[in-house]
Amino acid sequence: MTDFILYPRLSPDAADAIRVELIRNENVYEFNTQKFEEALSAADAFPATGGRRTTENELMELREECLEAVAFSEGSSSLTTSQFDLQLGRVIYSRSIGSVGEFGNARVWDFLTLVLLPDIASARFPGTTSNLGARFTGGNRRHVLQRLWRRWKVFGVEVVESGRLTEDDYVALLERRLTSERPAVAAKAAEAILGSNRTGTNRREYARVLMRQLIQISGIVEIGDDDPEHIEALMQHVRGNVELMFQNTTLF
């Protein structure tokens, strides 16, 4: 039987201090061995629950795997942002299998981002980017690493690997609890966006209207994740409404 692997947590005070440093840093925020060892040995690094604590060697192996996946060298990557996100998300998701509950913990994401992979995280969203606090705060839907892991968790390997969903699609689908917490609903919403055959601005507007309609109807009809026929009928209704709206507007 495979052990449930526990990942280290970073205390809120320590996370705040490192986050401020990282955001203020004009260059890539380098990995610091001393901070890594201190965070890993902290009294509250692991919960007093069942499971095997991940080791220092295993965490360093994860770090090396991430560095190799995104071709990271001398503070930068040779990959495009979409390739970077795909490769990094793949590694993180594969490591989460068997310990999904750990990757739902905001403090685990603080450790991974601020202690284990600060250089990769800060290179992906440099100091000139707005709203950096959200990008480096564990549990936030815009988190630099957690958002990538969530794509794989919600949509699965086949959809993510296909590359058919764009960054804008992921934002539209995963920044709402209705779809981020219900994979079957998210899959149907993605199917509707892809089935619209729209691109660019038209596609973004279609996704925005689709999600608005879906959220509005969720206030009237209970939308679960365990009744495929109900979800299919519901999405057909929503798609029909959206298409009708687009037919009656001069925007497209």
XYZ file of C-alpha atoms in Angstrom:
252
model
C 0.000 0.000 0.000
C 1.372 3.419 -0.993
C 2.078 5.808 1.857
C 0.164 9.066 2.043
C 2.917 11.643 1.681
C 2.810 14.783 3.806
C 4.287 17.960 2.372
C 5.760 20.734 4.544
C 3.795 23.832 5.479
C 5.166 27.348 5.783
C 3.957 29.410 8.732
C 1.939 32.557 7.877
C 4.557 34.851 9.454
C 7.418 33.268 7.545
C 5.386 33.297 4.329
C 4.562 36.986 4.713
C 8.205 37.893 5.240
C 9.458 35.960 2.217
C 6.545 37.144 0.066
C 7.419 40.782 0.726
C 11.063 40.106 -0.211
C 10.083 38.285 -3.373
C 7.649 40.941 -4.565
C 10.121 43.759 -3.917
C 12.965 41.942 -5.635
C 13.571 43.357 -9.119
C 15.326 40.213 -10.281
C 14.599 36.502 -10.012
C 14.306 35.566 -6.325
C 16.937 32.904 -5.796
C 16.515 29.619 -3.977
C 18.041 29.856 -0.492
C 19.334 26.651 1.091
C 19.280 28.090 4.604
C 15.646 29.210 4.341
C 14.769 25.811 2.910
C 16.354 23.930 5.808
C 14.865 26.278 8.425
C 11.362 25.977 6.986
C 11.619 22.202 6.709
C 12.800 21.798 10.306
C 10.238 24.190 11.835
C 8.067 22.691 14.578
C 4.879 23.326 12.596
C 6.224 22.223 9.203
C 4.208 18.988 9.293
C 0.816 18.231 10.825
C 0.501 15.720 13.635
C -1.486 13.329 11.469
C -0.928 10.025 9.761
C 1.245 9.843 6.703
C 4.886 9.796 5.772
C 6.731 13.085 5.839
C 8.434 13.886 2.564
C 12.185 14.072 2.946
C 14.667 16.790 2.102
C 16.056 14.637 -0.711
C 12.608 14.088 -2.192
C 11.865 17.802 -2.146
C 15.174 18.568 -3.836
C 14.369 15.921 -6.438
C 11.059 17.708 -7.052
C 12.919 20.983 -7.426
C 15.352 19.506 -9.934
C 12.505 17.902 -11.855
C 10.755 21.273 -12.125
C 13.945 23.033 -13.218
C 14.534 20.450 -15.934
C 10.899 20.472 -17.062
C 10.902 24.201 -17.797
C 14.502 24.281 -19.072
C 15.345 26.764 -16.329
C 18.876 28.115 -16.354
C 20.490 31.325 -15.080
C 17.192 32.788 -13.969
C 15.175 32.212 -17.120
C 13.534 29.598 -19.313
C 13.804 29.009 -23.038
C 10.154 27.930 -23.222
C 7.143 30.009 -24.196
C 4.776 30.805 -21.329
C 2.260 28.208 -22.512
C 4.966 25.539 -22.732
C 6.332 26.625 -19.363
C 2.908 26.312 -17.720
C 2.202 22.939 -19.327
C 5.521 21.382 -18.359
C 5.533 22.739 -14.823
C 1.901 21.818 -14.221
C 2.558 18.279 -15.399
C 5.354 17.756 -12.865
C 3.445 19.245 -9.937
C 0.288 17.300 -10.712
C 2.139 13.992 -11.054
C 3.714 14.582 -7.642
C 0.326 15.339 -6.099
C -1.203 11.989 -7.027
C -1.835 10.111 -3.812
C -1.561 13.293 -1.744
C -4.243 15.469 -3.319
C -5.418 16.691 0.076
C -1.982 18.135 0.754
C -2.160 20.203 -2.418
C -5.402 21.716 -1.262
C -3.571 23.312 1.661
C -2.593 26.970 1.212
C 0.421 26.668 3.500
C 1.818 23.808 1.411
C 1.649 26.065 -1.648
C 3.423 28.796 0.320
C 6.264 26.392 1.039
C 6.510 25.134 -2.537
C 6.408 28.625 -4.026
C 8.286 30.777 -1.553
C 10.862 28.273 -0.309
C 11.326 25.412 -2.782
C 10.680 27.094 -6.148
C 10.972 30.866 -5.630
C 13.209 31.367 -8.664
C 10.815 29.586 -11.013
C 7.804 31.375 -9.530
C 9.350 34.853 -9.686
C 10.600 34.282 -13.237
C 7.074 33.391 -14.353
C 5.607 36.546 -12.815
C 8.383 39.145 -12.446
C 8.225 42.201 -10.196
C 6.821 44.399 -12.942
C 3.613 42.387 -13.040
C 0.565 43.798 -11.262
C -1.331 41.990 -8.490
C 1.717 40.010 -7.410
C 0.323 39.431 -3.942
C -2.329 37.097 -5.361
C 0.227 35.271 -7.498
C 2.316 34.315 -4.471
C -0.366 33.752 -1.842
C -1.206 30.095 -1.309
C -4.897 29.325 -1.791
C -5.516 32.225 -4.153
C -7.161 31.220 -7.432
C -4.496 33.207 -9.337
C -1.559 31.559 -7.558
C 1.423 31.062 -9.855
C 1.694 27.302 -9.244
C -1.629 26.250 -7.769
C -3.583 27.437 -10.823
C -1.476 25.124 -13.026
C -2.049 22.128 -10.752
C -5.782 22.837 -10.688
C -5.987 22.597 -14.495
C -4.785 19.011 -14.400
C -6.904 18.130 -11.386
C -10.140 19.522 -12.856
C -9.817 18.699 -16.555
C -7.538 15.678 -16.541
C -4.513 14.717 -18.582
C -6.181 14.361 -21.979
C -7.754 17.822 -22.041
C -4.726 19.681 -20.702
C -2.257 17.840 -22.929
C -4.388 18.575 -26.010
C -3.619 22.289 -25.708
C -7.067 23.220 -26.993
C -7.935 25.348 -23.970
C -6.271 28.752 -23.910
C -5.055 30.759 -20.923
C -8.218 32.873 -21.173
C -10.351 29.716 -21.159
C -8.676 28.470 -17.994
C -9.197 31.826 -16.310
C -12.882 31.879 -17.243
C -13.451 28.313 -16.051
C -11.256 28.051 -12.967
C -11.700 31.418 -11.318
C -15.318 30.528 -10.495
C -16.078 28.064 -7.714
C -18.990 26.596 -9.662
C -16.654 25.093 -12.235
C -13.348 24.886 -10.324
C -14.978 22.637 -7.700
C -17.093 20.576 -10.120
C -14.970 18.833 -12.790
C -17.967 17.464 -14.720
C -19.526 20.931 -14.979
C -16.166 22.440 -15.930
C -15.712 19.839 -18.660
C -19.121 20.635 -20.165
C -18.449 24.366 -20.015
C -15.107 23.815 -21.756
C -16.839 21.702 -24.363
C -19.257 24.565 -25.023
C -16.444 27.102 -25.409
C -14.524 24.856 -27.790
C -17.708 23.982 -29.674
C -18.430 27.654 -30.324
C -15.497 27.667 -32.797
C -14.754 31.244 -31.779
C -11.287 32.670 -31.369
C -9.631 35.709 -29.840
C -11.876 38.432 -28.457
C -15.019 36.655 -29.674
C -14.088 33.538 -27.732
C -13.307 35.463 -24.549
C -16.663 37.230 -24.733
C -18.478 33.964 -25.411
C -16.812 32.354 -22.379
C -17.658 35.356 -20.212
C -21.345 35.288 -21.189
C -21.533 31.495 -20.872
C -20.135 31.558 -17.341
C -22.399 34.439 -16.350
C -25.439 32.509 -17.542
C -24.269 29.346 -15.795
C -23.697 31.143 -12.495
C -27.070 32.864 -12.718
C -28.908 29.604 -13.312
C -27.021 27.957 -10.434
C -28.933 30.309 -8.136
C -32.184 28.718 -9.316
C -31.245 25.118 -10.115
C -28.958 22.948 -8.027
C -25.939 21.978 -10.096
C -24.184 18.883 -8.830
C -21.357 16.884 -10.321
C -22.884 13.421 -10.143
C -25.716 13.447 -12.691
C -24.374 13.522 -16.288
C -27.823 13.677 -17.870
C -28.844 16.649 -15.734
C -25.597 18.494 -16.505
C -25.986 17.783 -20.229
C -29.551 19.109 -20.290
C -28.569 22.136 -18.253
C -25.645 22.988 -20.516
C -27.767 22.604 -23.632
C -30.187 25.122 -22.156
C -27.392 27.540 -21.238
C -25.707 27.204 -24.627
C -28.994 27.865 -26.349
C -29.471 31.056 -24.332
C -25.958 32.238 -25.099
C -26.258 31.556 -28.819
C -29.561 33.414 -28.891
C -27.983 36.389 -27.153
C -25.184 36.486 -29.688
C -27.635 36.276 -32.574
C -29.453 39.320 -31.211
C -26.400 41.492 -30.773
C -24.376 43.422 -33.296
C -21.118 42.847 -31.472
C -20.282 39.659 -33.388
